[in-house]
Short mmCIF file of C-alpha atoms (C1' of nucleotides) in Angstrom, two decimals:
data_model
loop_
_atom_site.label_atom_id
_atom_site.label_comp_id
_atom_site.label_asym_id
_atom_site.label_seq_id
_atom_site.Cartn_x
_atom_site.Cartn_y
_atom_site.Cartn_z
CA MET A 146 0.00 0.00 0.00
CA GLY A 147 1.21 3.49 -0.80
CA GLU A 148 3.19 3.25 -4.00
CA PRO A 149 3.11 6.48 -5.96
CA VAL A 150 0.77 6.89 -8.86
CA ALA A 151 2.12 7.07 -12.37
CA ALA A 152 0.91 9.92 -14.56
CA HIS A 153 1.18 9.48 -18.30
CA HIS A 154 1.85 12.14 -20.89
CA HIS A 155 -0.76 13.18 -23.40
CA SER A 156 -1.84 10.83 -26.17
CA LEU A 157 -5.30 11.88 -27.24
CA ALA A 158 -6.40 8.39 -28.25
CA ARG A 159 -6.03 7.10 -24.71
CA GLU A 160 -7.91 10.05 -23.27
CA LEU A 161 -10.71 9.71 -25.79
CA GLU A 162 -11.11 6.06 -24.99
CA CYS A 163 -11.32 6.89 -21.30
CA VAL A 164 -13.81 9.69 -21.82
CA SER A 165 -15.96 7.58 -24.11
CA GLN A 166 -16.37 4.85 -21.54
CA VAL A 167 -17.62 7.15 -18.84
CA PRO A 168 -21.42 7.29 -18.46
CA ILE A 169 -21.62 11.00 -17.71
CA PHE A 170 -19.99 11.74 -21.07
CA GLN A 171 -21.81 9.08 -23.02
CA GLU A 172 -24.68 11.21 -24.24
CA LEU A 173 -22.45 13.86 -25.71
CA ALA A 174 -21.57 14.14 -29.39
CA THR A 175 -18.20 12.81 -30.54
CA ASP A 176 -16.65 16.22 -31.12
CA GLN A 177 -17.74 17.32 -27.66
CA ARG A 178 -16.12 14.26 -26.20
CA THR A 179 -12.94 15.06 -28.04
CA SER A 180 -12.88 18.52 -26.52
CA ILE A 181 -13.27 16.90 -23.13
CA ALA A 182 -10.51 14.42 -23.87
CA LYS A 183 -8.19 17.35 -24.51
CA VAL A 184 -8.40 18.55 -20.93
CA THR A 185 -8.36 15.07 -19.46
CA ARG A 186 -5.32 13.49 -17.88
CA PRO A 187 -5.22 9.75 -17.41
CA ILE A 188 -3.84 8.24 -14.24
CA HIS A 189 -2.71 4.71 -13.69
CA ALA A 190 -2.57 3.03 -10.31
CA GLU A 191 -1.42 -0.42 -9.37
CA LYS A 192 -3.17 -2.46 -6.73
CA GLY A 193 -2.63 -0.79 -3.40
CA GLY A 194 -1.67 2.53 -4.97
CA LEU A 195 -3.14 5.69 -3.48
CA ILE A 196 -5.01 8.13 -5.70
CA TYR A 197 -5.13 10.66 -2.90
CA ARG A 198 -4.78 10.75 0.85
CA PRO A 199 -6.23 12.82 3.69
CA GLU A 200 -5.15 16.44 4.07
CA GLU A 201 -4.74 16.78 0.33
CA VAL A 202 -6.74 19.60 -1.23
CA SER A 203 -9.44 18.44 -3.58
CA GLN A 204 -9.17 20.26 -6.90
CA THR A 205 -9.67 17.38 -9.29
CA LEU A 206 -12.50 15.22 -10.52
CA TYR A 207 -11.48 11.56 -10.77
CA ILE A 208 -13.43 9.18 -12.95
CA VAL A 209 -12.75 5.46 -12.77
CA ASN A 210 -12.27 3.95 -16.19
CA THR A 211 -11.18 0.40 -15.43
CA GLY A 212 -10.36 -1.32 -12.16
CA GLN A 213 -11.69 -0.39 -8.76
CA VAL A 214 -11.07 2.26 -6.13
CA ARG A 215 -11.86 2.00 -2.46
CA LEU A 216 -12.57 5.09 -0.36
CA TYR A 217 -11.97 4.72 3.33
CA HIS A 218 -11.45 6.60 6.55
CA LEU A 219 -8.94 5.64 9.18
CA GLY A 220 -10.62 5.53 12.57
CA ASP A 221 -8.74 6.54 15.72
CA ASP A 222 -8.55 2.87 16.60
CA GLY A 223 -6.61 2.38 13.39
CA ARG A 224 -9.49 0.55 11.81
CA GLU A 225 -10.62 1.29 8.30
CA ARG A 226 -14.15 2.46 7.63
CA VAL A 227 -15.13 1.98 4.02
CA LEU A 228 -17.10 4.87 2.62
CA ARG A 229 -17.70 3.62 -0.85
CA VAL A 230 -16.26 1.48 -3.58
CA LEU A 231 -15.93 2.95 -7.05
CA ASN A 232 -16.33 0.76 -10.09
CA PRO A 233 -15.84 1.78 -13.73
CA GLY A 234 -17.94 4.84 -14.51
CA ASP A 235 -18.08 6.10 -10.94
CA PHE A 236 -16.40 9.32 -9.96
CA ILE A 237 -15.15 11.24 -6.95
CA GLY A 238 -14.16 14.80 -6.26
CA GLU A 239 -17.29 16.57 -7.42
CA ILE A 240 -17.03 18.86 -4.41
CA ALA A 241 -13.77 20.08 -5.85
CA LEU A 242 -15.87 21.92 -8.37
CA PHE A 243 -17.06 24.46 -5.87
CA THR A 244 -14.82 24.64 -2.84
CA ASP A 245 -11.28 23.90 -1.78
CA GLU A 246 -12.40 21.02 0.33
CA ILE A 247 -9.72 18.93 2.03
CA HIS A 248 -9.88 15.19 1.50
CA GLN A 249 -10.57 13.35 4.70
CA ASP A 250 -10.21 9.88 3.32
CA TYR A 251 -7.93 7.60 1.39
CA ALA A 252 -8.63 6.61 -2.20
CA GLU A 253 -6.85 3.36 -2.89
CA ALA A 254 -6.85 1.15 -5.96
CA THR A 255 -7.89 -2.40 -5.09
CA LYS A 256 -6.54 -3.63 -8.41
CA THR A 257 -4.83 -2.25 -11.44
CA THR A 258 -6.87 0.83 -12.22
CA GLU A 259 -7.15 3.49 -14.90
CA LEU A 260 -8.72 6.84 -14.15
CA CYS A 261 -9.40 10.04 -16.05
CA THR A 262 -8.85 13.27 -14.18
CA ILE A 263 -10.11 16.74 -14.91
CA SER A 264 -8.95 19.81 -13.05
CA ARG A 265 -11.48 22.14 -11.55
CA THR A 266 -10.66 25.00 -13.90
CA ALA A 267 -10.96 22.78 -16.94
CA LEU A 268 -14.22 21.32 -15.72
CA THR A 269 -15.89 24.65 -14.96
CA ALA A 270 -14.85 25.82 -18.40
CA LEU A 271 -16.37 22.69 -19.91
CA LEU A 272 -19.60 23.19 -18.00
CA ASP A 273 -19.90 26.70 -19.40
CA ARG A 274 -19.36 25.46 -22.91
CA LEU A 275 -21.38 22.24 -22.78
CA PRO A 276 -24.71 22.68 -21.00
CA PRO A 277 -25.72 19.02 -21.55
CA LEU A 278 -22.70 18.04 -19.48
CA ALA A 279 -24.12 19.87 -16.51
CA LEU A 280 -27.32 17.89 -16.86
CA SER A 281 -25.41 14.60 -16.99
CA LEU A 282 -23.51 15.55 -13.87
CA LEU A 283 -26.72 16.59 -12.16
CA SER A 284 -28.29 13.29 -12.99
CA ALA A 285 -25.30 11.33 -11.70
CA LEU A 286 -25.21 13.33 -8.49
CA ALA A 287 -28.94 12.82 -7.96
CA VAL A 288 -28.48 9.06 -8.26
CA ARG A 289 -25.56 9.07 -5.85
CA LEU A 290 -27.53 11.17 -3.44
CA ARG A 291 -30.37 8.69 -3.52
CA THR A 292 -28.08 5.75 -2.76
CA ALA A 293 -26.30 7.69 -0.02
CA GLU A 294 -29.60 8.54 1.65
CA ARG A 295 -30.82 4.99 1.31
CA GLN A 296 -27.56 3.84 2.85
CA ALA A 297 -28.10 6.27 5.72
CA THR A 298 -31.59 4.95 6.44
CA LEU A 299 -30.27 1.40 6.32
CA LEU A 300 -27.55 2.21 8.83
CA ALA A 301 -30.03 3.84 11.16
CA ILE A 302 -31.50 0.41 11.82
CA PRO A 303 -30.16 -0.98 15.09
CA ASP A 304 -30.31 -4.68 14.23
CA ALA A 305 -27.67 -6.14 11.99
CA LEU A 306 -29.81 -8.68 10.17
CA PRO A 307 -32.27 -6.31 8.46
CA ARG A 308 -29.36 -4.01 7.66
CA LEU A 309 -27.60 -6.81 5.85
CA ALA A 310 -30.81 -7.95 4.17
CA GLY A 311 -31.50 -4.45 2.92
CA TYR A 312 -28.03 -4.26 1.46
CA LEU A 313 -28.33 -7.63 -0.23
CA LEU A 314 -31.61 -6.56 -1.81
CA THR A 315 -30.01 -3.55 -3.45
CA LEU A 316 -26.98 -5.59 -4.47
CA THR A 317 -28.99 -8.32 -6.12
CA ASP A 318 -31.69 -6.15 -7.66
CA GLN A 319 -34.17 -8.51 -6.01
CA ARG A 320 -33.53 -11.36 -8.41
CA VAL A 321 -32.42 -14.92 -7.76
CA GLY A 322 -28.88 -15.57 -8.95
CA THR A 323 -25.21 -15.49 -8.04
CA TYR A 324 -23.61 -12.14 -7.26
CA THR A 325 -20.09 -10.98 -6.57
CA LEU A 326 -19.55 -8.74 -3.58
CA PRO A 327 -17.99 -5.43 -4.58
CA MET A 328 -15.57 -5.60 -1.69
CA SER A 329 -14.07 -7.95 0.84
CA LYS A 330 -16.23 -9.09 3.70
CA GLN A 331 -14.36 -7.07 6.28
CA ASP A 332 -14.83 -3.99 4.14
CA LEU A 333 -18.47 -4.83 3.68
CA ALA A 334 -18.86 -5.20 7.41
CA ALA A 335 -17.44 -1.72 7.96
CA TYR A 336 -19.65 -0.38 5.21
CA LEU A 337 -22.70 -1.86 6.90
CA GLY A 338 -21.70 -0.59 10.31
CA MET A 339 -20.94 -3.92 11.93
CA THR A 340 -17.96 -6.06 12.81
CA PRO A 341 -16.67 -8.77 10.45
CA GLU A 342 -17.73 -11.28 13.08
CA SER A 343 -21.30 -10.09 13.04
CA LEU A 344 -21.41 -10.12 9.27
CA SER A 345 -20.14 -13.67 9.22
CA ARG A 346 -22.76 -14.76 11.72
CA LYS A 347 -25.62 -13.02 9.97
CA LEU A 348 -24.63 -14.45 6.60
CA LYS A 349 -24.60 -17.87 8.15
CA GLN A 350 -28.00 -17.25 9.64
CA LEU A 351 -29.41 -16.36 6.25
CA ALA A 352 -27.73 -19.42 4.79
CA THR A 353 -29.18 -21.83 7.35
CA GLN A 354 -32.58 -20.32 6.65
CA GLY A 355 -32.12 -21.24 3.02
CA ILE A 356 -32.31 -17.63 1.87
CA ILE A 357 -28.79 -17.35 0.50
CA GLU A 358 -25.74 -19.47 -0.06
CA THR A 359 -22.16 -18.28 0.12
CA VAL A 360 -20.07 -19.37 -2.83
CA GLY A 361 -16.36 -19.14 -2.32
CA ARG A 362 -15.04 -15.99 -0.70
CA ARG A 363 -16.65 -13.21 -2.61
CA GLN A 364 -19.81 -14.58 -4.10
CA ILE A 365 -23.31 -14.93 -2.79
CA LYS A 366 -26.14 -16.88 -4.31
CA LEU A 367 -29.60 -15.51 -3.65
CA LEU A 368 -32.16 -18.29 -3.36
CA ASP A 369 -35.31 -16.85 -1.81
CA VAL A 370 -36.12 -13.24 -2.63
CA ALA A 371 -39.40 -13.09 -0.74
CA ALA A 372 -37.81 -14.40 2.45
CA LEU A 373 -35.04 -11.84 2.13
CA GLN A 374 -37.58 -9.05 1.71
CA ALA A 375 -39.39 -10.29 4.79
CA VAL A 376 -36.19 -9.91 6.80
CA ALA A 377 -35.37 -6.51 5.33
CA PRO A 378 -36.81 -3.30 6.74
CA GLN A 379 -39.77 -1.29 5.47
CA MET B 246 -51.45 14.79 10.70
CA GLY B 247 -52.72 14.37 7.19
CA GLU B 248 -54.76 17.45 6.41
CA PRO B 249 -54.75 18.29 2.73
CA VAL B 250 -52.43 20.92 1.37
CA ALA B 251 -53.84 24.18 0.08
CA ALA B 252 -52.66 25.34 -3.35
CA HIS B 253 -52.96 29.03 -4.14
CA HIS B 254 -53.68 30.61 -7.49
CA HIS B 255 -51.10 32.65 -9.32
CA SER B 256 -50.04 36.06 -8.00
CA LEU B 257 -46.58 36.76 -9.34
CA ALA B 258 -45.49 38.86 -6.39
CA ARG B 259 -45.80 35.91 -4.03
CA GLU B 260 -43.93 33.62 -6.36
CA LEU B 261 -41.15 36.14 -6.87
CA GLU B 262 -40.73 36.57 -3.15
CA CYS B 263 -40.48 32.82 -2.75
CA VAL B 264 -38.00 32.42 -5.57
CA SER B 265 -35.87 35.29 -4.33
CA GLN B 266 -35.43 33.77 -0.94
CA VAL B 267 -34.15 30.47 -2.22
CA PRO B 268 -30.35 30.11 -2.27
CA ILE B 269 -30.15 28.19 -5.53
CA PHE B 270 -31.80 31.11 -7.32
CA GLN B 271 -29.99 33.83 -5.46
CA GLU B 272 -27.15 34.30 -7.89
CA LEU B 273 -29.41 34.83 -10.85
CA ALA B 274 -30.36 38.20 -12.29
CA THR B 275 -33.72 39.69 -11.38
CA ASP B 276 -35.29 39.11 -14.79
CA GLN B 277 -34.16 35.50 -14.71
CA ARG B 278 -35.73 35.10 -11.33
CA THR B 279 -38.97 36.57 -12.67
CA SER B 280 -39.01 33.98 -15.43
CA ILE B 281 -38.57 31.30 -12.81
CA ALA B 282 -41.33 32.80 -10.70
CA LYS B 283 -43.67 32.45 -13.66
CA VAL B 284 -43.44 28.67 -13.62
CA THR B 285 -43.44 28.40 -9.86
CA ARG B 286 -46.47 27.42 -7.85
CA PRO B 287 -46.58 28.16 -4.15
CA ILE B 288 -47.91 25.63 -1.69
CA HIS B 289 -49.02 26.24 1.84
CA ALA B 290 -49.11 23.58 4.53
CA GLU B 291 -50.21 23.82 8.11
CA LYS B 292 -48.40 22.02 10.90
CA GLY B 293 -48.89 18.30 10.41
CA GLY B 294 -49.91 18.68 6.76
CA LEU B 295 -48.41 16.26 4.28
CA ILE B 296 -46.59 17.58 1.22
CA TYR B 297 -46.43 14.12 -0.26
CA ARG B 298 -46.71 10.53 0.88
CA PRO B 299 -45.21 7.18 -0.15
CA GLU B 300 -46.32 5.62 -3.42
CA GLU B 301 -46.81 9.04 -4.98
CA VAL B 302 -44.86 9.65 -8.16
CA SER B 303 -42.19 12.29 -7.86
CA GLN B 304 -42.51 14.82 -10.64
CA THR B 305 -42.05 18.02 -8.74
CA LEU B 306 -39.23 19.94 -7.12
CA TYR B 307 -40.23 21.37 -3.75
CA ILE B 308 -38.32 24.24 -2.21
CA VAL B 309 -38.97 25.28 1.35
CA ASN B 310 -39.51 29.01 1.67
CA THR B 311 -40.57 29.41 5.29
CA GLY B 312 -41.34 26.89 7.97
CA GLN B 313 -39.95 23.38 8.16
CA VAL B 314 -40.53 20.02 6.52
CA ARG B 315 -39.67 16.66 7.97
CA LEU B 316 -38.91 13.67 5.73
CA TYR B 317 -39.43 10.29 7.30
CA HIS B 318 -39.91 6.62 6.59
CA LEU B 319 -42.35 4.45 8.42
CA GLY B 320 -40.63 1.28 9.62
CA ASP B 321 -42.53 -1.98 9.73
CA ASP B 322 -42.63 -1.61 13.50
CA GLY B 323 -44.57 1.60 12.95
CA ARG B 324 -41.67 3.69 14.07
CA GLU B 325 -40.62 6.77 12.18
CA ARG B 326 -37.12 7.02 10.82
CA VAL B 327 -36.21 10.60 10.08
CA LEU B 328 -34.28 11.01 6.87
CA ARG B 329 -33.76 14.69 6.92
CA VAL B 330 -35.29 17.95 8.03
CA LEU B 331 -35.68 20.75 5.54
CA ASN B 332 -35.35 24.32 6.63
CA PRO B 333 -35.89 27.42 4.49
CA GLY B 334 -33.82 27.20 1.32
CA ASP B 335 -33.62 23.40 1.31
CA PHE B 336 -35.29 21.41 -1.41
CA ILE B 337 -36.51 17.92 -2.23
CA GLY B 338 -37.50 16.06 -5.34
CA GLU B 339 -34.40 16.60 -7.43
CA ILE B 340 -34.62 13.00 -8.59
CA ALA B 341 -37.93 13.93 -10.19
CA LEU B 342 -35.83 15.73 -12.76
CA PHE B 343 -34.61 12.55 -14.34
CA THR B 344 -36.81 9.61 -13.53
CA ASP B 345 -40.34 8.82 -12.46
CA GLU B 346 -39.20 7.75 -9.06
CA ILE B 347 -41.82 6.82 -6.51
CA HIS B 348 -41.63 8.53 -3.15
CA GLN B 349 -40.87 6.12 -0.37
CA ASP B 350 -41.22 8.57 2.47
CA TYR B 351 -43.52 11.12 4.00
CA ALA B 352 -42.90 14.85 3.75
CA GLU B 353 -44.67 16.53 6.61
CA ALA B 354 -44.73 20.16 7.70
CA THR B 355 -43.65 20.49 11.32
CA LYS B 356 -45.06 24.01 11.44
CA THR B 357 -46.83 26.40 9.13
CA THR B 358 -44.83 26.18 5.95
CA GLU B 359 -44.60 27.86 2.57
CA LEU B 360 -43.02 26.07 -0.37
CA CYS B 361 -42.39 26.83 -4.03
CA THR B 362 -42.91 23.99 -6.45
CA ILE B 363 -41.65 23.57 -9.99
CA SER B 364 -42.82 20.80 -12.26
CA ARG B 365 -40.27 18.64 -14.01
CA THR B 366 -41.11 19.92 -17.47
CA ALA B 367 -40.84 23.53 -16.35
CA LEU B 368 -37.56 22.86 -14.59
CA THR B 369 -35.89 21.09 -17.47
CA ALA B 370 -36.97 23.96 -19.72
CA LEU B 371 -35.45 26.39 -17.24
CA LEU B 372 -32.20 24.46 -17.10
CA ASP B 373 -31.92 24.63 -20.87
CA ARG B 374 -32.48 28.37 -20.85
CA LEU B 375 -30.45 29.30 -17.79
CA PRO B 376 -27.12 27.47 -17.63
CA PRO B 377 -26.10 29.18 -14.37
CA LEU B 378 -29.09 27.56 -12.74
CA ALA B 379 -27.67 24.14 -13.51
CA LEU B 380 -24.46 25.15 -11.77
CA SER B 381 -26.36 26.34 -8.70
CA LEU B 382 -28.23 23.08 -8.57
CA LEU B 383 -25.01 21.13 -9.02
CA SER B 384 -23.43 22.99 -6.17
CA ALA B 385 -26.40 22.40 -3.89
CA LEU B 386 -26.49 18.71 -4.74
CA ALA B 387 -22.78 18.37 -4.10
CA VAL B 388 -23.21 19.86 -0.66
CA ARG B 389 -26.14 17.61 0.13
CA LEU B 390 -24.18 14.63 -1.09
CA ARG B 391 -21.32 15.48 1.21
CA THR B 392 -23.59 15.72 4.24
CA ALA B 393 -25.43 12.53 3.30
CA GLU B 394 -22.17 10.62 2.99
CA ARG B 395 -20.87 12.06 6.23
CA GLN B 396 -24.13 11.06 7.84
CA ALA B 397 -23.70 7.54 6.51
CA THR B 398 -20.20 7.22 7.96
CA LEU B 399 -21.45 8.55 11.27
CA LEU B 400 -24.24 5.99 11.38
CA ALA B 401 -21.79 3.21 10.65
CA ILE B 402 -20.32 3.73 14.09
CA PRO B 403 -21.76 1.20 16.50
CA ASP B 404 -21.51 3.28 19.68
CA ALA B 405 -24.05 5.98 20.30
CA LEU B 406 -21.77 8.45 22.05
CA PRO B 407 -19.27 9.09 19.24
CA ARG B 408 -22.18 9.17 16.80
CA LEU B 409 -23.80 11.94 18.78
CA ALA B 410 -20.50 13.73 19.25
CA GLY B 411 -19.82 13.62 15.53
CA TYR B 412 -23.21 15.12 14.84
CA LEU B 413 -22.73 17.87 17.40
CA LEU B 414 -19.41 18.77 15.84
CA THR B 415 -20.99 19.34 12.45
CA LEU B 416 -23.90 21.19 14.01
CA THR B 417 -21.74 23.57 15.98
CA ASP B 418 -19.02 24.12 13.41
CA GLN B 419 -16.57 23.22 16.18
CA ARG B 420 -17.00 26.50 18.00
CA VAL B 421 -18.07 27.21 21.56
CA GLY B 422 -21.53 28.77 21.75
CA THR B 423 -25.24 28.10 22.00
CA TYR B 424 -26.95 26.29 19.14
CA THR B 425 -30.53 25.44 18.29
CA LEU B 426 -31.27 21.88 17.27
CA PRO B 427 -32.85 21.75 13.79
CA MET B 428 -35.42 19.24 14.98
CA SER B 429 -37.03 17.77 18.06
CA LYS B 430 -34.99 15.39 20.16
CA GLN B 431 -37.04 12.37 19.23
CA ASP B 432 -36.55 13.21 15.58
CA LEU B 433 -32.87 13.74 16.18
CA ALA B 434 -32.66 10.38 17.88
CA ALA B 435 -34.20 8.68 14.85
CA TYR B 436 -31.89 10.65 12.57
CA LEU B 437 -28.88 9.44 14.55
CA GLY B 438 -30.09 5.87 14.58
CA MET B 439 -30.83 5.59 18.28
CA THR B 440 -33.81 5.74 20.63
CA PRO B 441 -34.92 8.95 22.32
CA GLU B 442 -33.95 7.31 25.60
CA SER B 443 -30.40 6.74 24.45
CA LEU B 444 -30.10 10.26 23.11
CA SER B 445 -31.27 11.64 26.42
CA ARG B 446 -28.75 9.54 28.31
CA LYS B 447 -25.86 10.41 26.05
CA LEU B 448 -26.63 14.11 26.18
CA LYS B 449 -26.68 13.88 29.94
CA GLN B 450 -23.37 12.05 29.90
CA LEU B 451 -21.79 14.83 27.84
CA ALA B 452 -23.32 17.38 30.20
CA THR B 453 -21.95 15.75 33.35
CA GLN B 454 -18.54 15.67 31.70
CA GLY B 455 -18.79 19.41 31.27
CA ILE B 456 -18.62 19.20 27.50
CA ILE B 457 -22.06 20.59 26.76
CA GLU B 458 -25.04 22.04 28.55
CA THR B 459 -28.65 21.65 27.51
CA VAL B 460 -30.55 24.92 27.46
CA GLY B 461 -34.30 24.55 27.42
CA ARG B 462 -35.79 22.03 25.04
CA ARG B 463 -34.12 22.74 21.76
CA GLN B 464 -30.83 24.41 22.53
CA ILE B 465 -27.41 23.11 23.33
CA LYS B 466 -24.46 25.05 24.63
CA LEU B 467 -21.08 23.75 23.56
CA LEU B 468 -18.48 24.31 26.26
CA ASP B 469 -15.44 22.17 25.46
CA VAL B 470 -14.68 21.64 21.78
CA ALA B 471 -11.51 19.62 22.32
CA ALA B 472 -13.24 17.20 24.67
CA LEU B 473 -16.05 16.76 22.15
CA GLN B 474 -13.55 16.04 19.41
CA ALA B 475 -11.90 13.49 21.64
CA VAL B 476 -15.19 11.66 21.99
CA ALA B 477 -16.04 11.90 18.29
CA PRO B 478 -14.67 9.44 15.76
CA GLN B 479 -11.74 9.92 13.37
"C1'" DC C 108 -56.19 24.64 34.67
"C1'" DG C 109 -56.10 20.15 32.39
"C1'" DG C 110 -54.77 17.41 28.51
"C1'" DA C 111 -51.43 16.16 25.15
"C1'" DT C 112 -46.92 15.91 23.67
"C1'" DG C 113 -42.03 15.72 24.37
"C1'" DG C 114 -38.52 14.45 27.28
"C1'" DT C 115 -36.24 12.07 31.28
"C1'" DT C 116 -35.10 8.30 34.38
"C1'" DG C 117 -34.94 3.52 36.02
"C1'" DA C 118 -34.54 -1.73 35.80
"C1'" DC C 119 -34.23 -5.53 32.67
"C1'" DT C 120 -33.29 -8.06 28.51
"C1'" DG C 121 -31.00 -9.12 24.35
"C1'" DG C 122 -28.09 -8.51 20.46
"C1'" DT C 123 -23.32 -6.95 19.19
"C1'" DT C 124 -18.93 -6.05 20.26
"C1'" DT C 125 -14.78 -7.82 22.08
"C1'" DC C 126 -11.26 -10.90 22.73
"C1'" DA C 127 -9.20 -15.12 21.56
"C1'" DA C 128 -8.46 -18.98 18.87
"C1'" DG C 129 -9.06 -21.86 15.00
"C1'" DA C 130 -10.28 -23.06 9.96
"C1'" DG C 131 -9.87 -22.00 5.28
"C1'" DA C 132 -8.18 -19.79 1.10
"C1'" DA C 133 -4.75 -17.57 -1.50
"C1'" DG C 134 -0.23 -16.48 -2.79
"C1'" DT C 135 4.94 -17.43 -2.47
"C1'" DG C 136 8.99 -19.77 -3.09
"C1'" DG C 137 11.41 -23.83 -3.22
"C1'" DC D 115 3.48 -29.21 -7.63
"C1'" DC D 116 3.64 -29.04 -2.98
"C1'" DA D 117 4.85 -27.12 1.65
"C1'" DC D 118 4.85 -22.76 3.84
"C1'" DT D 119 3.38 -18.33 5.11
"C1'" DT D 120 -0.07 -15.00 5.29
"C1'" DC D 121 -4.33 -13.16 5.18
"C1'" DT D 122 -9.27 -13.55 5.36
"C1'" DC D 123 -12.88 -15.47 7.37
"C1'" DT D 124 -15.22 -18.15 10.84
"C1'" DT D 125 -16.47 -19.82 15.41
"C1'" DG D 126 -16.86 -19.66 20.43
"C1'" DA D 127 -17.52 -17.54 25.09
"C1'" DA D 128 -18.02 -13.42 27.99
"C1'" DA D 129 -18.86 -8.42 28.83
"C1'" DC D 130 -21.31 -4.60 27.71
"C1'" DC D 131 -23.87 -1.29 25.48
"C1'" DA D 132 -28.23 0.03 23.74
"C1'" DG D 133 -33.08 -1.31 23.16
"C1'" DT D 134 -37.40 -2.18 25.46
"C1'" DC D 135 -41.02 -1.35 28.69
"C1'" DA D 136 -42.84 1.40 32.19
"C1'" DA D 137 -43.38 5.22 35.03
"C1'" DC D 138 -42.57 9.91 35.91
"C1'" DC D 139 -41.61 14.89 35.02
"C1'" DA D 140 -41.73 19.12 32.21
"C1'" DT D 141 -43.48 21.99 28.77
"C1'" DC D 142 -46.59 23.72 25.61
"C1'" DC D 143 -51.35 24.59 24.18
"C1'" DG D 144 -55.94 25.33 24.28
#
DNA sequence: CGGATGGTTGACTGGTTTCAAGAGAAGTGG
DNA sequence: CCACTTCTCTTGAAACCAGTCAACCATCCG
């Protein structure tokens, strides 16, 4: 953990590819995307590499192209609290657009990862020039806001089992099938506001009830949707 | 609870006053604000009146002008889980801009309240015509997102005391002084994911430690910032 | 003044955390 | 390809914190 991040020099093709794969740019015309690619700088991070760390000033928008990035706090007990996991298409740093906020968390690549970055000045200029971009960003922020608020209501539930069930419902889109967890179980536990031990026990409980089945280390097979909904809140 | 909401007919002066008091419109020119006022419809709600309820389709942006609105879920145990409390200038329904989302919560006036409403079609038209408006909205959403994510990390903490301390730190901006709680203590308890009883006990604990002092029913006097930070997480 | 609501306090129960140890998987190097 | 290390995950037992239920007090309102 902690190897420096490698920045590459400009090669428009790479940037364009990155920009084109990002949802918030998808609806734009090709020439508009090219103009975005021009102000984009790709960043490469190996597994364990840090994109940014606490105390750093946030003046950049990061968009994950390939790979995965994990955002986490470091509690005073030295334990990590996972805020969020970013998969391709997700982005961080939108606050950088408006204020010189200071990062309070670590952004770490969990595998080999490619990101596009846009500086605040470049992005505000883009927003002036491309009104549809503002709408895309608005839409993306609204979605994130919804999931964050849903997450908050989930976490407000005192009992661990419904909290887990609620999470599994959103993960699986309420359909029977096998799903891969977006993070390790200890990270998931922190994300759900419980200890790894509790998560393990609750998963087992759901398994013995025939609601789910754990496959290997990072996969979960949903068997009984209705039963899971019955356990979940609301 | 549950009295119908009274809608008023158009009287541009009222609408303009409402629009002018809302932060996201503040930076616009007067004529732009007038054009917004034209598509705005004011809504009045008495204490206990519902702005919307679950199952209703969200196609409107609501902006609180005066008064206060409380958003809450109804758990399957019949208990209310407070999502958020809206004070003047705050808004809800931004998701309505992009999808036909269905409301899953109640929006209830906690006192006599005036709101401005804008329909989705009117708002998208406005966003096309007034690019700065999109930026204002973006900025507001980014701020809300930050607080929602902070809230989520707070709630992930298993112990009630640091959770409360973390909340108090954000409420008080880490400065000694007297502050008014934005909601009732039972609502605050639900917002912080604990019972009113626990909140009462934890507040008392902080008081006996000389960190805070409760003044009346809705005010809290912060005495020792450092001690509060020591109790809070991170 | 009386009722309703919001808030506090107390004793008890129960679920989660903690601490500690063990099982399993994955990755490394011989 | 197999031992070995290492890390993740699981399992068990005990302490503890917060939830629950119930009663009481305070405040606000008509």
